[in-house]
Coordinates of C-alpha atoms in Angstrom, one line a residue:
M235 CA -32.6 -10.7 3.5
T236 CA -29.9 -8.4 1.8
S237 CA -26.9 -9.4 0.1
R238 CA -23.8 -7.7 -0.3
P239 CA -22.9 -6.2 -3.5
V240 CA -20.5 -7.9 -5.4
P241 CA -17.9 -6.2 -7.1
A242 CA -18.4 -5.4 -10.7
V243 CA -16.3 -8.1 -13.1
S244 CA -14.2 -5.2 -15.5
P245 CA -15.0 -6.7 -19.9
G246 CA -11.9 -5.3 -20.5
H247 CA -10.2 -8.2 -18.6
G248 CA -12.1 -11.4 -19.8
G249 CA -14.4 -11.0 -17.1
L250 CA -11.6 -12.9 -15.1
D251 CA -12.1 -13.5 -11.6
G252 CA -9.7 -12.9 -8.8
A253 CA -9.5 -17.2 -8.2
T254 CA -9.2 -17.3 -12.5
A255 CA -6.4 -14.6 -12.6
R256 CA -4.7 -16.3 -9.9
R257 CA -4.4 -19.7 -11.8
H258 CA -3.6 -17.8 -14.9
Y259 CA -0.6 -15.8 -13.0
V260 CA 0.4 -19.2 -11.3
T261 CA 0.9 -21.1 -15.0
V262 CA 2.6 -18.1 -16.4
S263 CA 5.2 -17.7 -13.6
F264 CA 5.5 -21.4 -13.9
L265 CA 6.1 -21.8 -17.6
F266 CA 8.4 -19.0 -18.0
W267 CA 10.7 -20.2 -15.7
L268 CA 10.6 -23.9 -16.2
P269 CA 13.3 -23.7 -19.2
I270 CA 15.7 -21.5 -17.5
G271 CA 15.9 -24.0 -15.0
M272 CA 16.3 -26.8 -16.9
S273 CA 20.0 -24.5 -18.5
I274 CA 21.4 -24.2 -14.6
A275 CA 22.7 -27.5 -14.3
T276 CA 24.2 -28.2 -17.7
G277 CA 25.0 -24.5 -18.9
V278 CA 28.9 -24.1 -17.9
L279 CA 29.0 -28.0 -18.6
L280 CA 27.6 -27.5 -21.9
F281 CA 30.1 -24.4 -22.7
T282 CA 32.6 -26.2 -22.0
E283 CA 32.2 -29.3 -24.2
R284 CA 31.5 -26.8 -26.9
G285 CA 35.4 -26.1 -26.6
M286 CA 35.2 -22.5 -24.1
G287 CA 37.6 -21.7 -22.1
L288 CA 36.3 -20.5 -18.6
A289 CA 37.1 -16.7 -19.3
A290 CA 34.6 -16.9 -22.6
I291 CA 32.3 -18.4 -20.3
A292 CA 32.3 -16.1 -17.5
G293 CA 31.9 -13.3 -20.8
F294 CA 28.8 -15.4 -21.9
Y295 CA 27.5 -14.6 -18.2
A296 CA 28.5 -11.1 -18.2
V297 CA 26.4 -10.4 -21.6
H298 CA 23.4 -11.6 -19.5
S299 CA 23.8 -9.9 -16.5
L300 CA 24.9 -6.5 -18.4
T301 CA 21.8 -6.6 -20.9
A302 CA 19.1 -7.7 -18.2
A303 CA 20.2 -4.5 -16.4
A304 CA 20.8 -1.9 -18.7
M305 CA 17.5 -3.0 -20.1
E306 CA 15.5 -3.4 -16.7
L307 CA 13.9 0.2 -16.4
P308 CA 13.0 0.8 -20.8
T309 CA 11.2 -2.7 -20.9
G310 CA 9.2 -1.8 -17.6
G311 CA 8.0 1.4 -19.1
L312 CA 7.2 -0.1 -22.6
S313 CA 5.1 -3.0 -20.1
D314 CA 3.2 0.1 -18.8
V315 CA 2.6 1.7 -22.1
I316 CA 1.6 -1.3 -25.1
G317 CA 0.4 -3.6 -22.3
R318 CA 1.4 -7.1 -20.6
R319 CA 0.8 -9.2 -22.8
P320 CA 2.4 -8.0 -26.0
V321 CA 5.6 -7.4 -23.9
L322 CA 5.2 -11.2 -22.6
A323 CA 4.6 -12.8 -25.6
I324 CA 7.7 -10.9 -26.9
A325 CA 9.9 -12.1 -23.6
G326 CA 9.3 -15.3 -24.5
L327 CA 9.6 -15.4 -28.4
L328 CA 13.5 -13.8 -27.3
N329 CA 13.5 -16.8 -24.7
L330 CA 12.8 -19.3 -27.6
T331 CA 15.5 -17.9 -30.1
A332 CA 17.9 -17.8 -27.3
F333 CA 17.8 -21.3 -26.4
T334 CA 17.8 -22.6 -29.5
L335 CA 20.8 -20.4 -30.3
I336 CA 22.5 -22.1 -27.1
G337 CA 21.5 -25.8 -27.8
L338 CA 22.9 -25.2 -31.6
G339 CA 25.8 -22.5 -30.9
A340 CA 29.0 -24.4 -31.7
A341 CA 30.5 -20.5 -32.2
G342 CA 31.5 -17.8 -29.3
W343 CA 29.4 -15.1 -31.0
A344 CA 25.9 -17.5 -31.0
I345 CA 26.4 -18.3 -27.4
A346 CA 26.4 -14.8 -26.9
L347 CA 24.2 -13.4 -28.6
G348 CA 21.6 -16.3 -27.1
M349 CA 22.7 -15.1 -23.6
G350 CA 22.1 -11.4 -24.6
L351 CA 18.9 -12.5 -26.2
M352 CA 18.4 -14.4 -22.5
G353 CA 19.3 -11.1 -20.4
L354 CA 16.8 -8.8 -22.7
A355 CA 13.8 -11.6 -21.8
R356 CA 14.6 -11.4 -18.4
A357 CA 14.4 -7.6 -18.2
L358 CA 11.3 -7.9 -20.5
S359 CA 9.5 -10.4 -18.0
S360 CA 10.3 -8.9 -14.6
G361 CA 7.0 -6.9 -14.4
P362 CA 4.3 -7.4 -16.5
A363 CA 3.1 -10.5 -15.2
E364 CA 2.5 -9.7 -11.8
A365 CA 1.5 -6.2 -12.8
W366 CA -1.1 -8.4 -15.5
Y367 CA -2.6 -10.0 -12.1
V368 CA -2.8 -6.8 -9.7
D369 CA -4.8 -5.5 -12.3
T370 CA -7.0 -8.2 -13.0
V371 CA -7.8 -8.4 -9.6
H372 CA -8.3 -4.6 -9.0
A373 CA -10.8 -5.0 -12.1
H374 CA -12.7 -7.3 -10.5
A375 CA -12.5 -6.8 -6.4
G376 CA -11.3 -2.8 -5.8
P377 CA -7.6 -1.7 -5.2
G378 CA -8.2 -3.3 -1.5
A379 CA -8.2 -7.1 -2.7
D380 CA -5.8 -9.2 -1.0
L381 CA -2.7 -10.0 -3.0
R382 CA -0.8 -11.5 -0.7
T383 CA -1.7 -15.5 -1.8
G384 CA -1.7 -14.9 -5.6
L385 CA 1.5 -13.3 -4.8
A386 CA 3.0 -16.0 -3.0
R387 CA 1.5 -18.9 -5.1
G388 CA 2.8 -17.0 -8.2
S389 CA 6.4 -16.8 -6.3
S390 CA 6.4 -20.6 -5.0
A391 CA 5.2 -21.9 -8.8
T392 CA 8.3 -19.8 -10.0
S393 CA 10.6 -21.6 -7.4
A394 CA 8.5 -24.9 -7.5
A395 CA 9.9 -24.1 -11.8
L396 CA 13.3 -23.4 -10.9
A397 CA 13.5 -26.5 -8.9
L398 CA 12.0 -29.0 -11.3
G399 CA 14.0 -27.7 -14.2
T400 CA 17.1 -28.2 -12.5
L401 CA 16.5 -31.7 -11.6
L402 CA 15.0 -32.1 -15.4
G403 CA 17.9 -30.4 -16.9
G404 CA 20.8 -32.7 -14.6
G405 CA 19.0 -35.8 -15.2
L406 CA 18.1 -35.8 -19.5
P407 CA 22.1 -35.8 -20.4
W408 CA 22.7 -38.1 -17.4
L409 CA 20.0 -40.6 -18.7
L410 CA 21.2 -40.4 -22.4
G411 CA 24.4 -41.2 -20.9
L412 CA 23.1 -44.3 -19.8
A413 CA 21.3 -45.8 -23.1
P414 CA 24.3 -47.0 -25.4
G415 CA 25.3 -44.5 -28.0
A416 CA 22.5 -42.5 -27.6
G417 CA 25.0 -39.4 -27.6
E418 CA 26.7 -40.3 -30.3
W419 CA 23.9 -41.2 -32.5
L420 CA 22.6 -37.8 -32.1
A421 CA 26.0 -36.0 -32.7
D422 CA 26.2 -38.0 -35.9
T423 CA 22.8 -37.8 -36.7
T424 CA 22.9 -33.8 -36.2
G425 CA 26.4 -32.8 -37.2
G426 CA 27.4 -32.7 -34.4
L427 CA 24.9 -29.4 -33.5
V428 CA 23.0 -31.8 -30.8
I429 CA 24.5 -33.3 -28.1
P430 CA 23.6 -35.3 -24.6
L431 CA 24.2 -31.6 -22.7
S432 CA 22.4 -29.5 -25.3
V433 CA 19.0 -31.4 -24.4
P434 CA 17.6 -29.6 -21.8
A435 CA 18.0 -26.3 -23.9
L436 CA 16.5 -27.2 -27.1
L437 CA 13.5 -28.8 -24.8
G438 CA 13.5 -25.3 -23.2
A439 CA 13.1 -23.7 -26.5
L440 CA 9.8 -26.4 -26.7
V441 CA 8.4 -25.1 -23.8
E442 CA 9.2 -21.0 -24.7
G443 CA 6.7 -21.9 -27.9
V444 CA 3.8 -23.4 -25.4
F445 CA 4.4 -20.2 -22.5
V446 CA 4.0 -17.8 -25.8
L447 CA 0.7 -19.3 -26.8
Y448 CA -0.8 -19.0 -23.6
V449 CA 0.0 -15.6 -22.7
L450 CA -2.0 -15.0 -26.1
S451 CA -4.7 -17.6 -25.0
A452 CA -5.2 -16.7 -21.0
L453 CA -3.9 -13.2 -20.7
P454 CA -6.7 -10.8 -21.5
E455 CA -6.2 -7.0 -21.1
P456 CA -8.2 -4.3 -21.7
P457 CA -7.4 -2.5 -24.7
R458 CA -4.9 0.3 -24.5
P459 CA -5.3 3.7 -26.8
R460 CA -3.9 3.2 -30.0
T461 CA -0.3 4.5 -30.3
T462 CA 2.0 4.6 -32.7
L463 CA 5.9 3.4 -32.6
R464 CA 6.8 7.5 -31.9
R465 CA 4.2 7.6 -29.3
V466 CA 5.8 4.6 -27.8
M467 CA 9.3 5.5 -28.0
G468 CA 8.0 8.4 -25.9
G469 CA 6.1 7.0 -23.6
V470 CA 9.0 4.9 -22.4
P471 CA 11.3 7.5 -21.2
A472 CA 8.6 9.1 -19.2
A473 CA 8.0 5.8 -17.5
I474 CA 10.9 5.5 -16.5
A475 CA 11.5 9.2 -15.0
A476 CA 8.4 8.2 -13.0
G477 CA 9.6 5.0 -12.1
L478 CA 13.1 6.4 -10.6
R479 CA 11.5 9.4 -8.5
L480 CA 9.4 6.5 -6.8
G481 CA 12.0 6.3 -4.5
A482 CA 12.4 10.0 -3.8
R483 CA 8.8 10.8 -3.1
D484 CA 7.9 7.6 -0.4
A485 CA 9.8 6.1 2.4
L486 CA 7.9 2.7 1.6
I487 CA 9.1 2.3 -1.8
R488 CA 12.6 3.3 -0.5
R489 CA 12.2 0.8 2.0
I490 CA 11.5 -1.8 -0.7
L491 CA 14.5 -0.9 -3.2
L492 CA 16.3 -1.0 -0.8
T493 CA 15.5 -4.5 0.7
A494 CA 15.6 -5.3 -2.9
S495 CA 19.4 -4.7 -2.1
A496 CA 20.2 -6.4 0.1
A497 CA 18.8 -9.8 -0.9
G498 CA 20.8 -9.3 -4.2
A499 CA 23.9 -9.0 -1.7
A500 CA 22.2 -12.4 0.4
L501 CA 21.9 -13.8 -3.2
A502 CA 25.4 -13.0 -4.8
A503 CA 26.8 -14.7 -2.0
V504 CA 25.3 -17.7 -1.4
E505 CA 25.1 -18.7 -5.5
L506 CA 29.1 -17.7 -5.8
L507 CA 30.6 -19.1 -2.6
T508 CA 28.3 -22.0 -2.2
P509 CA 29.5 -24.3 -4.8
G510 CA 32.9 -23.8 -3.8
R511 CA 32.2 -25.4 -0.4
A512 CA 29.9 -28.3 -2.1
A513 CA 33.2 -29.1 -4.0
A514 CA 35.5 -28.9 -1.2
L515 CA 33.5 -31.1 0.5
M516 CA 33.4 -33.9 -2.2
G517 CA 36.8 -33.6 -3.2
T518 CA 36.0 -33.3 -6.7
A519 CA 34.8 -30.4 -8.9
E520 CA 32.4 -33.0 -10.7
S521 CA 30.8 -34.4 -7.5
G522 CA 30.9 -31.2 -5.6
A523 CA 28.4 -30.2 -9.0
L524 CA 26.4 -32.6 -8.8
V525 CA 25.6 -32.1 -4.5
F526 CA 25.1 -27.9 -5.4
A527 CA 22.4 -28.9 -8.2
G528 CA 21.1 -31.4 -5.4
L529 CA 21.5 -28.1 -2.8
A530 CA 19.7 -25.4 -5.6
C531 CA 16.7 -27.9 -6.1
A532 CA 16.4 -27.5 -2.5
G533 CA 16.9 -23.9 -2.2
F534 CA 14.1 -23.3 -4.5
L535 CA 11.9 -25.6 -2.7
C536 CA 12.4 -23.8 0.6
S537 CA 11.6 -20.8 -1.7
A538 CA 8.5 -21.9 -2.7
L539 CA 7.3 -23.0 0.8
G540 CA 8.4 -19.6 2.4
S541 CA 6.2 -18.0 -0.6
Q542 CA 3.2 -20.1 0.8
L543 CA 3.6 -19.3 3.8
A544 CA 3.6 -15.3 3.4
P545 CA 0.3 -14.6 3.9
L546 CA 0.4 -16.8 7.3
V547 CA 3.2 -14.8 8.6
A548 CA 1.8 -11.5 7.5
R549 CA -1.2 -12.2 9.8
F550 CA 0.8 -13.8 12.8
T551 CA 3.2 -10.9 13.0
G552 CA 0.6 -8.5 12.0
G553 CA 1.2 -6.9 8.5
S554 CA 3.3 -7.1 5.5
E555 CA 5.6 -4.9 7.3
R556 CA 6.4 -6.8 10.4
A557 CA 6.5 -10.0 8.1
V558 CA 9.2 -9.0 6.0
L559 CA 11.0 -7.5 9.3
A560 CA 10.9 -11.6 10.5
S561 CA 11.4 -13.1 7.1
L562 CA 14.7 -11.2 6.7
G563 CA 15.4 -12.3 10.1
L564 CA 16.0 -15.6 8.9
V565 CA 18.4 -14.3 6.2
T566 CA 20.4 -13.0 8.5
L567 CA 20.4 -16.1 10.7
G568 CA 20.9 -18.5 7.6
L569 CA 24.0 -16.4 6.6
T570 CA 25.3 -16.5 9.7
L571 CA 25.4 -19.8 10.2
L572 CA 26.8 -20.5 6.8
G573 CA 29.9 -18.0 7.5
L574 CA 30.1 -20.0 11.4
T575 CA 30.8 -22.9 9.4
T576 CA 33.1 -22.0 6.9
Q577 CA 36.5 -23.4 8.8
T578 CA 35.3 -27.5 9.6
M579 CA 33.8 -29.7 7.4
S580 CA 32.6 -32.2 10.1
P581 CA 29.3 -34.2 9.8
L582 CA 27.5 -31.3 12.4
A583 CA 29.3 -28.4 10.6
T584 CA 27.8 -29.2 7.6
T585 CA 24.3 -30.0 8.9
V586 CA 24.4 -26.3 10.4
A587 CA 25.7 -25.0 7.2
V588 CA 23.0 -26.8 5.0
I589 CA 20.0 -25.1 7.9
G590 CA 22.0 -21.9 7.3
Y591 CA 21.3 -22.5 2.9
G592 CA 17.6 -23.7 3.3
L593 CA 17.0 -20.5 6.1
V594 CA 18.4 -17.7 3.5
Y595 CA 15.5 -18.8 0.3
L596 CA 13.2 -19.8 3.2
G597 CA 13.4 -16.0 4.3
L598 CA 13.4 -14.9 1.1
G599 CA 11.0 -16.6 -0.1
A600 CA 8.7 -15.1 3.0
A601 CA 9.8 -11.5 2.5
G602 CA 8.8 -11.3 -1.4
P603 CA 5.5 -11.8 -1.7
N604 CA 4.8 -9.5 1.6
E605 CA 7.1 -6.7 0.0
N606 CA 4.9 -6.8 -3.6
D607 CA 1.6 -6.7 -1.6
L608 CA 3.3 -3.1 0.3
L609 CA 4.1 -2.0 -3.5
H610 CA 1.3 -2.4 -5.4
R611 CA -0.8 -1.0 -2.7
R612 CA 1.1 1.9 -3.4
V613 CA 1.6 2.5 -7.0
D614 CA -1.6 2.3 -9.7
A615 CA -1.6 0.2 -12.9
S616 CA 0.1 3.6 -14.7
G617 CA 3.7 2.8 -13.3
R618 CA 3.1 -0.8 -11.8
A619 CA 5.4 -2.7 -14.1
T620 CA 7.8 0.3 -13.7
A621 CA 7.9 -0.1 -10.5
L622 CA 8.7 -3.8 -10.1
S623 CA 11.2 -3.0 -12.9
V624 CA 13.1 -0.6 -10.6
Q625 CA 12.7 -3.4 -7.8
S626 CA 14.4 -6.0 -10.0
L627 CA 17.1 -3.7 -11.2
S628 CA 18.1 -2.6 -7.5
L629 CA 18.2 -6.4 -7.3
Q630 CA 20.6 -6.9 -9.5
L631 CA 23.2 -4.1 -9.5
V632 CA 23.8 -4.6 -6.1
A633 CA 23.7 -8.3 -6.2
A634 CA 26.7 -7.9 -9.3
G635 CA 28.7 -5.8 -7.1
A636 CA 28.6 -7.6 -4.2
G637 CA 29.1 -10.5 -6.2
L638 CA 32.8 -8.9 -7.2
G639 CA 33.2 -8.1 -3.8
A640 CA 32.5 -11.4 -1.9
G641 CA 34.9 -13.3 -4.7
A642 CA 37.9 -10.5 -4.5
L643 CA 37.9 -11.1 0.0
P644 CA 39.5 -14.0 1.3
P645 CA 37.8 -16.9 1.9
G646 CA 36.4 -18.3 4.9
P647 CA 33.5 -16.8 6.9
L648 CA 33.7 -12.5 6.2
P649 CA 32.0 -12.7 3.2
W650 CA 29.4 -14.6 4.9
L651 CA 29.1 -12.2 7.7
L652 CA 29.0 -9.1 5.5
A653 CA 26.0 -10.6 3.5
A654 CA 23.8 -11.1 6.6
T655 CA 25.6 -7.8 7.9
A656 CA 23.7 -6.2 4.6
V657 CA 20.5 -8.3 5.0
L658 CA 20.2 -6.9 8.9
A659 CA 20.7 -3.6 8.0
G660 CA 17.7 -4.5 5.2
A661 CA 15.7 -5.6 8.0
L662 CA 16.2 -3.0 10.6
L663 CA 14.2 -0.6 8.4
W664 CA 11.1 -2.0 9.0
V665 CA 11.4 -1.9 12.9
R666 CA 9.2 1.4 12.1
R667 CA 5.8 1.3 10.2
A668 CA 6.0 3.3 7.7
A669 CA 3.4 6.2 7.5
P670 CA 0.3 6.1 5.3
A671 CA 0.6 6.9 1.0
P672 CA -1.3 10.4 0.5
P673 CA -4.3 10.0 -1.9
H674 CA -3.3 9.8 -5.7
H675 CA -5.7 10.5 -8.5
G676 CA -4.5 10.6 -12.1
P677 CA -5.3 9.2 -15.7
S678 CA -4.2 5.7 -16.0
A679 CA -2.4 3.6 -18.9
T680 CA -5.8 3.6 -20.5
G681 CA -7.0 6.8 -20.3
G682 CA -9.7 6.3 -17.4
P683 CA -9.4 7.3 -14.1
V684 CA -7.3 5.7 -11.5
A685 CA -8.4 4.5 -7.6
A686 CA -6.2 6.2 -5.1
P687 CA -4.0 3.5 -3.8
V688 CA -4.5 1.9 -0.6
P689 CA -2.4 3.2 2.3
A690 CA -0.7 0.1 3.3
G691 CA -0.3 -0.7 7.1
P692 CA -1.7 -2.2 9.6
L693 CA -5.2 -1.2 8.7
H694 CA -5.5 -3.4 5.7
D695 CA -2.4 -5.8 6.2
T696 CA -4.5 -7.4 8.6
A697 CA -7.8 -7.1 7.2
P698 CA -9.3 -10.5 7.7
E699 CA -9.8 -12.6 4.4
E700 CA -13.5 -12.8 4.9
I701 CA -13.7 -9.2 3.4
H702 CA -12.7 -11.1 0.2
P703 CA -13.6 -14.5 -0.4
H704 CA -12.4 -14.6 -3.9
A705 CA -8.8 -14.6 -2.0
R706 CA -8.9 -17.7 -0.3
P707 CA -6.8 -20.7 -0.8
T708 CA -9.1 -23.4 -2.5

């Protein structure tokens, strides 16, 4: 009786098999996003309590967004030059500092610095963890290994962390308020530095410390060539240039980047317009904020469910490309329902709007892992994190522009329907299947040969999971 050959495990990745790498990737995703979720519910309220006006608060968030956008490509290239683990650890340390400044800072400059550091950490983290997971799986099972299951679980862990963090961030100050004198005791003991609304940020700083320790201990990777600061700074521009060339030379990657842009338009509309609708429905800003926190949590859970369903959608539709098409169709439907229900607050219209909100996040959650499955089959290890950074940059830039546009339009269905049109245009890009990528061989970031990327398309997207037993869900 003959047995099938077992792929050799790369010692450079600590001997991790696919299932173990997947668990580590899921844990890293959860730990990184949990503190960010905790800051969602209390951020604006904390800054207001510190005496900041609305214009100043808008400026703080602008600092975060502009820093993340400006540093997206340089930091993606840095990960491809010096490694995934050190960049992730730096991101965690920056977030630890940022949450500490935000939780304790009473001056505008301290809050602005914290938001800027958080934006830098966001840019640093946008590709290395996923790139590490794909590199490790490829080292264990080859470039044809199934990626969708791990990517889906990582995306689900991100959404679950955001949902849980939102509940914790909103609930902790409320619980402290139930205890007589707890808030006053905190403020008096710390000289006013710590108030109930700052507790979630400070707890988030502790979680970031755990994140850094876990990254350093659980994410092994092969040693990269010894380098100097000069070589690092020289290698980053080359990685950026390679990232910018991705969309120019490959039609499939162009589709992925344009799809990310469409997702940015959808998220900008939802995040900008939904809080106002919640406040109008409830009658006051305070009760509307509470409703929005619950709705945001539900949206993150829908996104997690969509990510979990991503492999099933791909099998049902016949491949990752068709899965992206179907998922974006769901997002379009959700935005359309939100737009058609803006003129009335009847129970029926409200129910339809909530369904539409859930469909938007469900569709985005299902589309993401399938898009990235295609992306990772198109690029090799030497440019993987850079490619993810280009994708993230496409989403962030369009989201910023779409948010400004939606805010300038008159209230009503028009902003929602324009966002739905943008997503529909992104979905139509996937009606025709992309041609397979040409074979590519070249040096990797570690100096060794790189296997040719696996062409995207039905041949690989519909391969049965029995080919890769380690990738089956447990």
